Amino acid sequence: MTLLAIETSCDETSVAVVRDGQVLSNVVSSQMQMHAEYGGVVPELAAREHLRNLLPMARSALETARFEIRQMDAVAATQGPGLPSALMAGFQAGQALAYALRKPFVGIHHHEAHLYSPWITGNPPAAEFADFQPSVSLIVSGGHTMLVHVESELHHRALGSTLDDAAGECFDKVGKLIGLSYPAGPEIDRLAEGGNPKAFLFPRPLIAAMNDDFSFSGLKTSVRYFLRDHPGILDDPQSIRDLCASVQAAIVEVLISKTIRAASRMGVRCVTASGGVTCNRALRRALAGACQRQQITLRLASPGLCTDNAGMIGVLAEWKLLRGQPATDLEADVLPNWTLA
Ligand code: KG4
Ligand code: ZN
């Protein structure tokens, strides 16, 4: 089965062609620079850019995959959650395309696509997937931080999520306080490699709480107070690196400790991680170490599939169609507040 997939839930426009569980092309156009000027995503600008980008990107995705649009067996698009106007741009384009092609249309839950993205291996994902279930999955990005228990194929249950800021949002907001441009996660990751993670002690919010929820807004506030109490610290490049490493260590420790605890409590032997923050090198290393100590198999989304992309949308849509799940109505609307059950 060959599908064209579209992702426009936030500030990345992406179009992919997937076939038999493989991502043949995955074109991503980031609007980061445009939004950086405003220090965050401006929804109306995002929607306008998606509309401008979608057609040329669809052409380019098809060209790279060496397919013609009429060869598509289905069309998929992100239905939610996300910014309403941004979602609408890609979702309605997908519906119109499916209507014109007279092929099924599948609306996909953005977090569910992240959830299964570690299983995109180039093989049909279900091949290996079954051997590793049940599992516990950490989805960690700019808009979401959650733990999910996957019982079996397409059967999962959210265990907990962030009560306020997502981990990626915390990276971005701390970066803004330090004077880094948006999104600051990748730059903090880079600076932290040359810093001492024990230089400054920051709180590990909810680390001891007996639940699977997260909270990162207090950590951001404590960095603000730290900067107020240490005037001039940003004039010293090494102190900036130490600060980045110390904040990153706090975020990573909370994520790892809660993920491993959930995995032990649920008695699973496999942990997966996905979403933009899963690009973070310290997080990848720490998760690998913790899982090895617990003799848990770790499955990380590949860096190219961690940040928002249409490849993960297409692979999940194909999986659903092959498992007999119904197509989405062409009259259906976007679901900006859709929660993962
Ligand atoms: O999954 P994603 O592309 O978008 C959402 O669905 O939110 O994730 C974007 C987030 C941003 O907050 C960005 O700062 C963060 O992922 N991020 C990172 C790294 N790469 C991206 N955070 C920490 N370290 C990184 N290397
Ligand atoms: Zn995402």
mmCIF file of C-alpha atoms and ligand atoms in Angstrom:
data_model
loop_
_atom_site.group_PDB
_atom_site.id
_atom_site.type_symbol
_atom_site.label_atom_id
_atom_site.label_comp_id
_atom_site.label_asym_id
_atom_site.label_seq_id
_atom_site.Cartn_x
_atom_site.Cartn_y
_atom_site.Cartn_z
ATOM 1 C CA MET A 1 0.000 0.000 0.000
ATOM 2 C CA THR A 2 1.333 3.468 -0.903
ATOM 3 C CA LEU A 3 0.169 6.572 0.958
ATOM 4 C CA LEU A 4 0.710 10.306 0.801
ATOM 5 C CA ALA A 5 0.827 11.779 4.327
ATOM 6 C CA ILE A 6 0.620 15.364 5.564
ATOM 7 C CA GLU A 7 1.597 16.873 8.936
ATOM 8 C CA THR A 8 0.812 20.512 9.814
ATOM 9 C CA SER A 9 -0.063 20.468 13.535
ATOM 10 C CA CYS A 10 2.380 23.187 14.557
ATOM 11 C CA ASP A 11 5.278 24.960 12.861
ATOM 12 C CA GLU A 12 6.566 22.234 10.572
ATOM 13 C CA THR A 13 5.009 21.520 7.200
ATOM 14 C CA SER A 14 5.756 17.972 6.171
ATOM 15 C CA VAL A 15 4.687 15.691 3.330
ATOM 16 C CA ALA A 16 5.769 12.067 3.020
ATOM 17 C CA VAL A 17 5.268 9.074 0.786
ATOM 18 C CA VAL A 18 5.213 5.751 2.659
ATOM 19 C CA ARG A 19 4.890 2.263 1.327
ATOM 20 C CA ASP A 20 4.773 -1.087 3.150
ATOM 21 C CA GLY A 21 5.908 0.440 6.452
ATOM 22 C CA GLN A 22 8.823 2.273 4.886
ATOM 23 C CA VAL A 23 9.229 6.019 4.610
ATOM 24 C CA LEU A 24 10.196 6.605 0.958
ATOM 25 C CA SER A 25 10.334 10.385 1.233
ATOM 26 C CA ASN A 26 9.765 12.743 4.149
ATOM 27 C CA VAL A 27 10.023 16.404 3.175
ATOM 28 C CA VAL A 28 10.022 18.787 6.144
ATOM 29 C CA SER A 29 9.967 22.567 5.960
ATOM 30 C CA SER A 30 10.501 24.272 9.270
ATOM 31 C CA GLN A 31 9.099 27.706 9.950
ATOM 32 C CA MET A 32 11.310 28.082 13.021
ATOM 33 C CA GLN A 33 13.213 31.085 11.713
ATOM 34 C CA MET A 34 10.031 32.944 10.917
ATOM 35 C CA HIS A 35 8.585 32.316 14.408
ATOM 36 C CA ALA A 36 11.937 32.918 16.140
ATOM 37 C CA GLU A 37 11.422 36.641 15.599
ATOM 38 C CA TYR A 38 8.363 36.442 17.876
ATOM 39 C CA GLY A 39 9.876 34.018 20.426
ATOM 40 C CA GLY A 40 7.240 31.341 19.733
ATOM 41 C CA VAL A 41 4.787 30.036 17.148
ATOM 42 C CA VAL A 42 2.270 32.555 15.729
ATOM 43 C CA PRO A 43 -0.733 30.414 14.634
ATOM 44 C CA GLU A 44 -1.955 32.572 11.740
ATOM 45 C CA LEU A 45 1.532 32.837 10.254
ATOM 46 C CA ALA A 46 1.950 29.064 10.632
ATOM 47 C CA ALA A 47 -1.309 28.351 8.749
ATOM 48 C CA ARG A 48 -0.389 30.736 5.941
ATOM 49 C CA GLU A 49 3.023 29.117 5.529
ATOM 50 C CA HIS A 50 1.510 25.609 5.509
ATOM 51 C CA LEU A 51 -0.852 26.626 2.690
ATOM 52 C CA ARG A 52 1.985 28.172 0.737
ATOM 53 C CA ASN A 53 4.237 25.127 1.191
ATOM 54 C CA LEU A 54 1.888 22.172 0.824
ATOM 55 C CA LEU A 55 1.626 21.827 -2.956
ATOM 56 C CA PRO A 56 5.317 22.259 -3.835
ATOM 57 C CA MET A 57 6.244 19.941 -0.950
ATOM 58 C CA ALA A 58 3.783 17.263 -2.089
ATOM 59 C CA ARG A 59 5.346 17.467 -5.556
ATOM 60 C CA SER A 60 8.805 17.154 -4.091
ATOM 61 C CA ALA A 61 7.843 14.198 -1.826
ATOM 62 C CA LEU A 62 6.350 12.351 -4.797
ATOM 63 C CA GLU A 63 9.354 13.120 -6.984
ATOM 64 C CA THR A 64 11.834 11.903 -4.359
ATOM 65 C CA ALA A 65 9.838 8.693 -3.853
ATOM 66 C CA ARG A 66 9.463 8.326 -7.656
ATOM 67 C CA PHE A 67 5.700 8.019 -7.510
ATOM 68 C CA GLU A 68 2.836 9.783 -9.262
ATOM 69 C CA ILE A 69 -0.059 11.144 -7.260
ATOM 70 C CA ARG A 70 -2.510 8.804 -9.039
ATOM 71 C CA GLN A 71 -0.533 5.804 -7.705
ATOM 72 C CA MET A 72 -1.475 6.626 -4.091
ATOM 73 C CA ASP A 73 -3.769 4.077 -2.432
ATOM 74 C CA ALA A 74 -4.729 6.394 0.441
ATOM 75 C CA VAL A 75 -4.118 9.852 1.894
ATOM 76 C CA ALA A 76 -3.406 10.593 5.578
ATOM 77 C CA ALA A 77 -3.154 13.810 7.577
ATOM 78 C CA THR A 78 -2.801 14.874 11.200
ATOM 79 C CA GLN A 79 -6.272 15.528 12.642
ATOM 80 C CA GLY A 80 -5.141 16.712 16.089
ATOM 81 C CA PRO A 81 -4.085 17.807 18.593
ATOM 82 C CA GLY A 82 -2.448 21.065 17.529
ATOM 83 C CA LEU A 83 -3.087 24.650 16.499
ATOM 84 C CA PRO A 84 -6.570 24.752 14.886
ATOM 85 C CA SER A 85 -5.700 26.885 11.864
ATOM 86 C CA ALA A 86 -2.438 25.001 11.246
ATOM 87 C CA LEU A 87 -4.155 21.602 11.482
ATOM 88 C CA MET A 88 -6.922 22.720 9.155
ATOM 89 C CA ALA A 89 -4.479 23.611 6.368
ATOM 90 C CA GLY A 90 -3.057 20.081 6.067
ATOM 91 C CA PHE A 91 -6.179 18.152 7.047
ATOM 92 C CA GLN A 92 -8.431 19.822 4.484
ATOM 93 C CA ALA A 93 -5.784 19.549 1.780
ATOM 94 C CA GLY A 94 -5.630 15.794 2.534
ATOM 95 C CA GLN A 95 -9.408 15.449 2.385
ATOM 96 C CA ALA A 96 -9.598 17.300 -0.925
ATOM 97 C CA LEU A 97 -6.854 15.139 -2.383
ATOM 98 C CA ALA A 98 -8.492 11.898 -1.216
ATOM 99 C CA TYR A 99 -11.801 13.086 -2.690
ATOM 100 C CA ALA A 100 -10.197 13.875 -6.039
ATOM 101 C CA LEU A 101 -8.347 10.541 -6.112
ATOM 102 C CA ARG A 102 -11.405 8.605 -4.809
ATOM 103 C CA LYS A 103 -9.185 6.929 -2.222
ATOM 104 C CA PRO A 104 -9.571 6.467 1.552
ATOM 105 C CA PHE A 105 -8.589 9.316 3.852
ATOM 106 C CA VAL A 106 -7.172 8.708 7.352
ATOM 107 C CA GLY A 107 -7.048 11.379 10.078
ATOM 108 C CA ILE A 108 -4.250 10.596 12.537
ATOM 109 C CA HIS A 109 -3.656 11.491 16.191
ATOM 110 C CA HIS A 110 -0.310 13.302 16.296
ATOM 111 C CA HIS A 111 0.823 11.751 19.614
ATOM 112 C CA GLU A 112 -0.191 8.268 18.501
ATOM 113 C CA ALA A 113 2.061 8.732 15.465
ATOM 114 C CA HIS A 114 4.964 9.744 17.764
ATOM 115 C CA LEU A 115 4.120 6.761 20.001
ATOM 116 C CA TYR A 116 4.644 4.194 17.236
ATOM 117 C CA SER A 117 7.500 6.054 15.479
ATOM 118 C CA PRO A 118 10.279 4.056 17.243
ATOM 119 C CA TRP A 119 9.011 1.009 15.339
ATOM 120 C CA ILE A 120 9.609 2.526 11.904
ATOM 121 C CA THR A 121 12.600 0.494 10.869
ATOM 122 C CA GLY A 122 12.280 0.139 7.144
ATOM 123 C CA ASN A 123 10.454 -3.140 7.676
ATOM 124 C CA PRO A 124 6.744 -3.371 8.241
ATOM 125 C CA PRO A 125 6.707 -2.133 11.847
ATOM 126 C CA ALA A 126 4.405 -4.885 13.071
ATOM 127 C CA ALA A 127 6.973 -7.565 12.222
ATOM 128 C CA GLU A 128 9.127 -6.985 15.290
ATOM 129 C CA PHE A 129 6.663 -4.984 17.270
ATOM 130 C CA ALA A 130 4.678 -7.895 18.673
ATOM 131 C CA ASP A 131 7.764 -9.484 20.300
ATOM 132 C CA PHE A 132 8.338 -6.436 22.500
ATOM 133 C CA GLN A 133 4.883 -5.765 23.905
ATOM 134 C CA PRO A 134 3.719 -4.708 26.404
ATOM 135 C CA SER A 135 5.950 -1.639 26.623
ATOM 136 C CA VAL A 136 6.100 1.776 28.250
ATOM 137 C CA SER A 137 6.592 4.746 25.967
ATOM 138 C CA LEU A 138 7.877 8.238 26.692
ATOM 139 C CA ILE A 139 6.619 10.866 24.249
ATOM 140 C CA VAL A 140 8.559 14.033 24.825
ATOM 141 C CA SER A 141 8.465 17.129 22.663
ATOM 142 C CA GLY A 142 7.675 20.831 22.556
ATOM 143 C CA GLY A 143 3.941 20.399 22.968
ATOM 144 C CA HIS A 144 3.675 17.170 24.937
ATOM 145 C CA THR A 145 5.367 15.071 27.611
ATOM 146 C CA MET A 146 3.617 11.848 28.465
ATOM 147 C CA LEU A 147 4.008 8.230 29.448
ATOM 148 C CA VAL A 148 1.914 5.626 27.671
ATOM 149 C CA HIS A 149 1.431 1.920 28.331
ATOM 150 C CA VAL A 150 1.238 -0.047 25.081
ATOM 151 C CA GLU A 151 -0.492 -3.371 25.657
ATOM 152 C CA SER A 152 -0.521 -4.650 22.098
ATOM 153 C CA GLU A 153 -0.820 -3.440 18.527
ATOM 154 C CA LEU A 154 -2.747 -0.127 18.530
ATOM 155 C CA HIS A 155 -3.971 -0.771 22.093
ATOM 156 C CA HIS A 156 -2.513 1.741 24.483
ATOM 157 C CA ARG A 157 -3.420 3.823 27.500
ATOM 158 C CA ALA A 158 -1.967 7.150 28.653
ATOM 159 C CA LEU A 159 -0.460 6.770 32.154
ATOM 160 C CA GLY A 160 0.310 10.410 32.818
ATOM 161 C CA SER A 161 1.349 13.643 31.204
ATOM 162 C CA THR A 162 2.617 17.101 31.966
ATOM 163 C CA LEU A 163 0.499 19.244 34.268
ATOM 164 C CA ASP A 164 1.916 22.452 32.777
ATOM 165 C CA ASP A 165 4.877 22.961 30.410
ATOM 166 C CA ALA A 166 6.194 20.136 28.230
ATOM 167 C CA ALA A 167 9.890 19.237 28.531
ATOM 168 C CA GLY A 168 10.685 20.760 25.119
ATOM 169 C CA GLU A 169 8.846 23.913 26.136
ATOM 170 C CA CYS A 170 11.039 24.038 29.253
ATOM 171 C CA PHE A 171 14.183 23.762 27.081
ATOM 172 C CA ASP A 172 12.833 26.536 24.835
ATOM 173 C CA LYS A 173 11.791 28.880 27.669
ATOM 174 C CA VAL A 174 15.054 28.402 29.591
ATOM 175 C CA GLY A 175 16.892 29.070 26.322
ATOM 176 C CA LYS A 176 14.962 32.308 25.895
ATOM 177 C CA LEU A 177 16.019 33.397 29.418
ATOM 178 C CA ILE A 178 19.638 32.679 28.473
ATOM 179 C CA GLY A 179 19.234 34.580 25.204
ATOM 180 C CA LEU A 180 19.218 31.622 22.783
ATOM 181 C CA SER A 181 16.977 31.650 19.749
ATOM 182 C CA TYR A 182 13.792 29.541 19.416
ATOM 183 C CA PRO A 183 13.655 26.543 19.567
ATOM 184 C CA ALA A 184 16.498 26.390 22.076
ATOM 185 C CA GLY A 185 16.537 22.610 22.726
ATOM 186 C CA PRO A 186 19.174 21.717 20.102
ATOM 187 C CA GLU A 187 21.427 24.637 21.160
ATOM 188 C CA ILE A 188 21.171 23.747 24.869
ATOM 189 C CA ASP A 189 22.047 20.154 23.908
ATOM 190 C CA ARG A 190 25.153 21.459 22.060
ATOM 191 C CA LEU A 191 26.264 23.875 24.806
ATOM 192 C CA ALA A 192 25.641 21.277 27.547
ATOM 193 C CA GLU A 193 28.169 18.890 25.952
ATOM 194 C CA GLY A 194 30.904 21.286 27.127
ATOM 195 C CA GLY A 195 29.409 21.989 30.555
ATOM 196 C CA ASN A 196 29.339 20.447 34.011
ATOM 197 C CA PRO A 197 25.893 18.999 34.801
ATOM 198 C CA LYS A 198 26.655 19.216 38.528
ATOM 199 C CA ALA A 199 27.740 22.873 38.484
ATOM 200 C CA PHE A 200 24.358 24.181 39.662
ATOM 201 C CA LEU A 201 21.569 22.301 41.378
ATOM 202 C CA PHE A 202 18.067 22.760 39.963
ATOM 203 C CA PRO A 203 14.864 21.124 41.237
ATOM 204 C CA ARG A 204 13.687 17.786 39.822
ATOM 205 C CA PRO A 205 9.921 18.467 39.787
ATOM 206 C CA LEU A 206 7.613 15.556 40.751
ATOM 207 C CA ILE A 207 10.538 13.101 40.676
ATOM 208 C CA ALA A 208 9.392 11.424 43.891
ATOM 209 C CA ALA A 209 5.643 11.738 43.227
ATOM 210 C CA MET A 210 3.889 8.391 43.019
ATOM 211 C CA ASN A 211 2.271 9.152 39.674
ATOM 212 C CA ASP A 212 3.252 9.336 35.998
ATOM 213 C CA ASP A 213 2.717 13.073 35.645
ATOM 214 C CA PHE A 214 5.328 15.729 34.917
ATOM 215 C CA SER A 215 5.653 19.432 35.705
ATOM 216 C CA PHE A 216 8.355 21.643 34.232
ATOM 217 C CA SER A 217 7.144 25.207 34.717
ATOM 218 C CA GLY A 218 8.712 25.455 38.213
ATOM 219 C CA LEU A 219 12.092 24.481 36.806
ATOM 220 C CA LYS A 220 11.918 27.328 34.312
ATOM 221 C CA THR A 221 10.986 29.721 37.162
ATOM 222 C CA SER A 222 13.916 28.535 39.260
ATOM 223 C CA VAL A 223 16.262 29.320 36.337
ATOM 224 C CA ARG A 224 14.751 32.816 36.195
ATOM 225 C CA TYR A 225 15.484 33.331 39.929
ATOM 226 C CA PHE A 226 18.946 31.840 39.501
ATOM 227 C CA LEU A 227 19.754 34.390 36.782
ATOM 228 C CA ARG A 228 18.372 37.218 38.934
ATOM 229 C CA ASP A 229 20.580 36.106 41.846
ATOM 230 C CA HIS A 230 23.700 35.641 39.694
ATOM 231 C CA PRO A 231 23.975 38.847 37.679
ATOM 232 C CA GLY A 232 26.696 38.749 35.066
ATOM 233 C CA ILE A 233 26.746 34.939 34.820
ATOM 234 C CA LEU A 234 25.702 35.118 31.161
ATOM 235 C CA ASP A 235 28.856 37.088 30.368
ATOM 236 C CA ASP A 236 30.963 33.972 30.933
ATOM 237 C CA PRO A 237 30.737 31.341 28.143
ATOM 238 C CA GLN A 238 31.766 28.466 30.459
ATOM 239 C CA SER A 239 29.085 29.415 33.001
ATOM 240 C CA ILE A 240 26.499 29.350 30.198
ATOM 241 C CA ARG A 241 27.641 25.845 29.240
ATOM 242 C CA ASP A 242 27.493 24.750 32.907
ATOM 243 C CA LEU A 243 24.026 26.272 33.270
ATOM 244 C CA CYS A 244 22.775 24.458 30.136
ATOM 245 C CA ALA A 245 24.262 21.160 31.337
ATOM 246 C CA SER A 246 22.745 21.581 34.814
ATOM 247 C CA VAL A 247 19.235 22.418 33.577
ATOM 248 C CA GLN A 248 19.408 19.625 31.017
ATOM 249 C CA ALA A 249 20.496 17.184 33.741
ATOM 250 C CA ALA A 250 17.439 18.101 35.834
ATOM 251 C CA ILE A 251 15.042 17.566 32.893
ATOM 252 C CA VAL A 252 16.717 14.310 31.831
ATOM 253 C CA GLU A 253 16.801 12.885 35.364
ATOM 254 C CA VAL A 254 13.074 13.464 35.845
ATOM 255 C CA LEU A 255 12.214 11.948 32.451
ATOM 256 C CA ILE A 256 14.380 8.859 32.993
ATOM 257 C CA SER A 257 13.453 8.222 36.572
ATOM 258 C CA LYS A 258 9.707 8.421 35.919
ATOM 259 C CA THR A 259 9.932 6.322 32.748
ATOM 260 C CA ILE A 260 11.910 3.539 34.440
ATOM 261 C CA ARG A 261 9.640 3.593 37.477
ATOM 262 C CA ALA A 262 6.539 3.263 35.256
ATOM 263 C CA ALA A 263 8.191 0.422 33.330
ATOM 264 C CA SER A 264 9.017 -1.452 36.566
ATOM 265 C CA ARG A 265 5.573 -0.901 38.004
ATOM 266 C CA MET A 266 3.870 -2.122 34.810
ATOM 267 C CA GLY A 267 6.299 -5.061 34.618
ATOM 268 C CA VAL A 268 7.270 -4.399 30.990
ATOM 269 C CA ARG A 269 10.585 -5.407 29.388
ATOM 270 C CA CYS A 270 10.623 -2.718 26.698
ATOM 271 C CA VAL A 271 10.783 1.080 26.812
ATOM 272 C CA THR A 272 10.447 3.369 23.808
ATOM 273 C CA ALA A 273 10.957 7.113 23.392
ATOM 274 C CA SER A 274 9.928 9.546 20.678
ATOM 275 C CA GLY A 275 9.228 13.236 19.990
ATOM 276 C CA GLY A 276 11.568 16.170 19.383
ATOM 277 C CA VAL A 277 13.350 16.072 22.772
ATOM 278 C CA THR A 278 14.348 12.443 22.046
ATOM 279 C CA CYS A 279 16.987 14.020 19.743
ATOM 280 C CA ASN A 280 18.730 15.174 22.931
ATOM 281 C CA ARG A 281 22.031 13.326 23.231
ATOM 282 C CA ALA A 282 22.171 13.339 27.037
ATOM 283 C CA LEU A 283 18.649 11.902 27.183
ATOM 284 C CA ARG A 284 19.482 9.180 24.657
ATOM 285 C CA ARG A 285 22.653 8.227 26.581
ATOM 286 C CA ALA A 286 20.956 8.272 29.982
ATOM 287 C CA LEU A 287 17.979 6.234 28.763
ATOM 288 C CA ALA A 288 20.332 3.676 27.234
ATOM 289 C CA GLY A 289 22.268 3.389 30.516
ATOM 290 C CA ALA A 290 19.180 3.138 32.721
ATOM 291 C CA CYS A 291 17.525 0.524 30.507
ATOM 292 C CA GLN A 292 20.700 -1.527 30.365
ATOM 293 C CA ARG A 293 20.924 -1.541 34.181
ATOM 294 C CA GLN A 294 17.298 -2.697 34.397
ATOM 295 C CA GLN A 295 17.754 -5.206 31.548
ATOM 296 C CA ILE A 296 15.020 -3.478 29.607
ATOM 297 C CA THR A 297 15.102 -3.303 25.807
ATOM 298 C CA LEU A 298 15.210 0.308 24.623
ATOM 299 C CA ARG A 299 13.778 1.442 21.331
ATOM 300 C CA LEU A 300 14.426 5.091 20.391
ATOM 301 C CA ALA A 301 12.860 6.839 17.405
ATOM 302 C CA SER A 302 15.623 7.616 14.911
ATOM 303 C CA PRO A 303 16.617 11.316 15.141
ATOM 304 C CA GLY A 304 15.102 12.110 11.715
ATOM 305 C CA LEU A 305 11.725 10.803 12.891
ATOM 306 C CA CYS A 306 11.787 12.398 16.379
ATOM 307 C CA THR A 307 10.746 15.911 15.402
ATOM 308 C CA ASP A 308 7.420 16.472 13.683
ATOM 309 C CA ASN A 309 7.243 14.754 10.306
ATOM 310 C CA ALA A 310 4.655 13.254 7.961
ATOM 311 C CA GLY A 311 6.492 9.916 7.651
ATOM 312 C CA MET A 312 5.255 8.814 11.079
ATOM 313 C CA ILE A 313 1.709 9.936 10.155
ATOM 314 C CA GLY A 314 1.737 7.837 6.976
ATOM 315 C CA VAL A 315 3.187 4.705 8.580
ATOM 316 C CA LEU A 316 0.540 4.711 11.328
ATOM 317 C CA ALA A 317 -2.247 5.373 8.803
ATOM 318 C CA GLU A 318 -1.136 2.416 6.688
ATOM 319 C CA TRP A 319 -0.934 0.231 9.773
ATOM 320 C CA LYS A 320 -4.492 1.198 10.730
ATOM 321 C CA LEU A 321 -5.899 0.567 7.263
ATOM 322 C CA LEU A 322 -4.169 -2.832 7.065
ATOM 323 C CA ARG A 323 -5.672 -3.754 10.469
ATOM 324 C CA GLY A 324 -9.139 -2.973 9.137
ATOM 325 C CA GLN A 325 -9.701 0.316 10.941
ATOM 326 C CA PRO A 326 -12.237 2.493 9.111
ATOM 327 C CA ALA A 327 -11.243 5.495 7.002
ATOM 328 C CA THR A 328 -12.053 8.998 8.280
ATOM 329 C CA ASP A 329 -15.113 10.783 6.938
ATOM 330 C CA LEU A 330 -14.374 13.443 4.322
ATOM 331 C CA GLU A 331 -16.751 15.713 6.257
ATOM 332 C CA ALA A 332 -14.785 15.248 9.506
ATOM 333 C CA ASP A 333 -13.224 18.273 11.189
ATOM 334 C CA VAL A 334 -9.860 18.772 12.919
ATOM 335 C CA LEU A 335 -9.667 17.939 16.645
ATOM 336 C CA PRO A 336 -7.309 20.555 18.174
ATOM 337 C CA ASN A 337 -7.783 19.228 21.741
ATOM 338 C CA TRP A 338 -7.865 15.501 20.936
ATOM 339 C CA THR A 339 -6.415 13.591 23.897
ATOM 340 C CA LEU A 340 -4.706 10.224 23.665
ATOM 341 C CA ALA A 341 -7.051 7.754 25.360
HETATM 342 O O1 KG4 B 1 8.247 16.854 18.226
HETATM 343 P P1 KG4 B 1 8.584 18.274 17.938
HETATM 344 O O2 KG4 B 1 9.238 18.589 16.619
HETATM 345 O O3 KG4 B 1 7.341 19.200 17.998
HETATM 346 C C1 KG4 B 1 6.275 19.050 18.868
HETATM 347 O O4 KG4 B 1 5.391 18.212 18.577
HETATM 348 O O5 KG4 B 1 6.303 19.774 19.885
HETATM 349 O O6 KG4 B 1 9.515 18.802 19.131
HETATM 350 C C2 KG4 B 1 10.063 20.089 19.154
HETATM 351 C C3 KG4 B 1 10.745 20.304 20.505
HETATM 352 C C4 KG4 B 1 11.231 21.729 20.734
HETATM 353 O O7 KG4 B 1 10.813 22.151 22.012
HETATM 354 C C5 KG4 B 1 12.757 21.596 20.680
HETATM 355 O O8 KG4 B 1 13.435 22.524 21.478
HETATM 356 C C6 KG4 B 1 12.939 20.179 21.184
HETATM 357 O O9 KG4 B 1 11.883 19.438 20.628
HETATM 358 N N1 KG4 B 1 14.222 19.605 20.767
HETATM 359 C C7 KG4 B 1 15.227 19.335 21.621
HETATM 360 C C8 KG4 B 1 16.296 18.833 20.827
HETATM 361 N N2 KG4 B 1 15.887 18.810 19.527
HETATM 362 C C9 KG4 B 1 14.626 19.298 19.509
HETATM 363 N N3 KG4 B 1 15.315 19.456 22.948
HETATM 364 C C10 KG4 B 1 16.463 19.097 23.531
HETATM 365 N N4 KG4 B 1 17.535 18.625 22.860
HETATM 366 C C11 KG4 B 1 17.499 18.480 21.514
HETATM 367 N N5 KG4 B 1 18.556 17.996 20.858
HETATM 368 ZN ZN ZN B 2 5.074 16.340 17.884
#
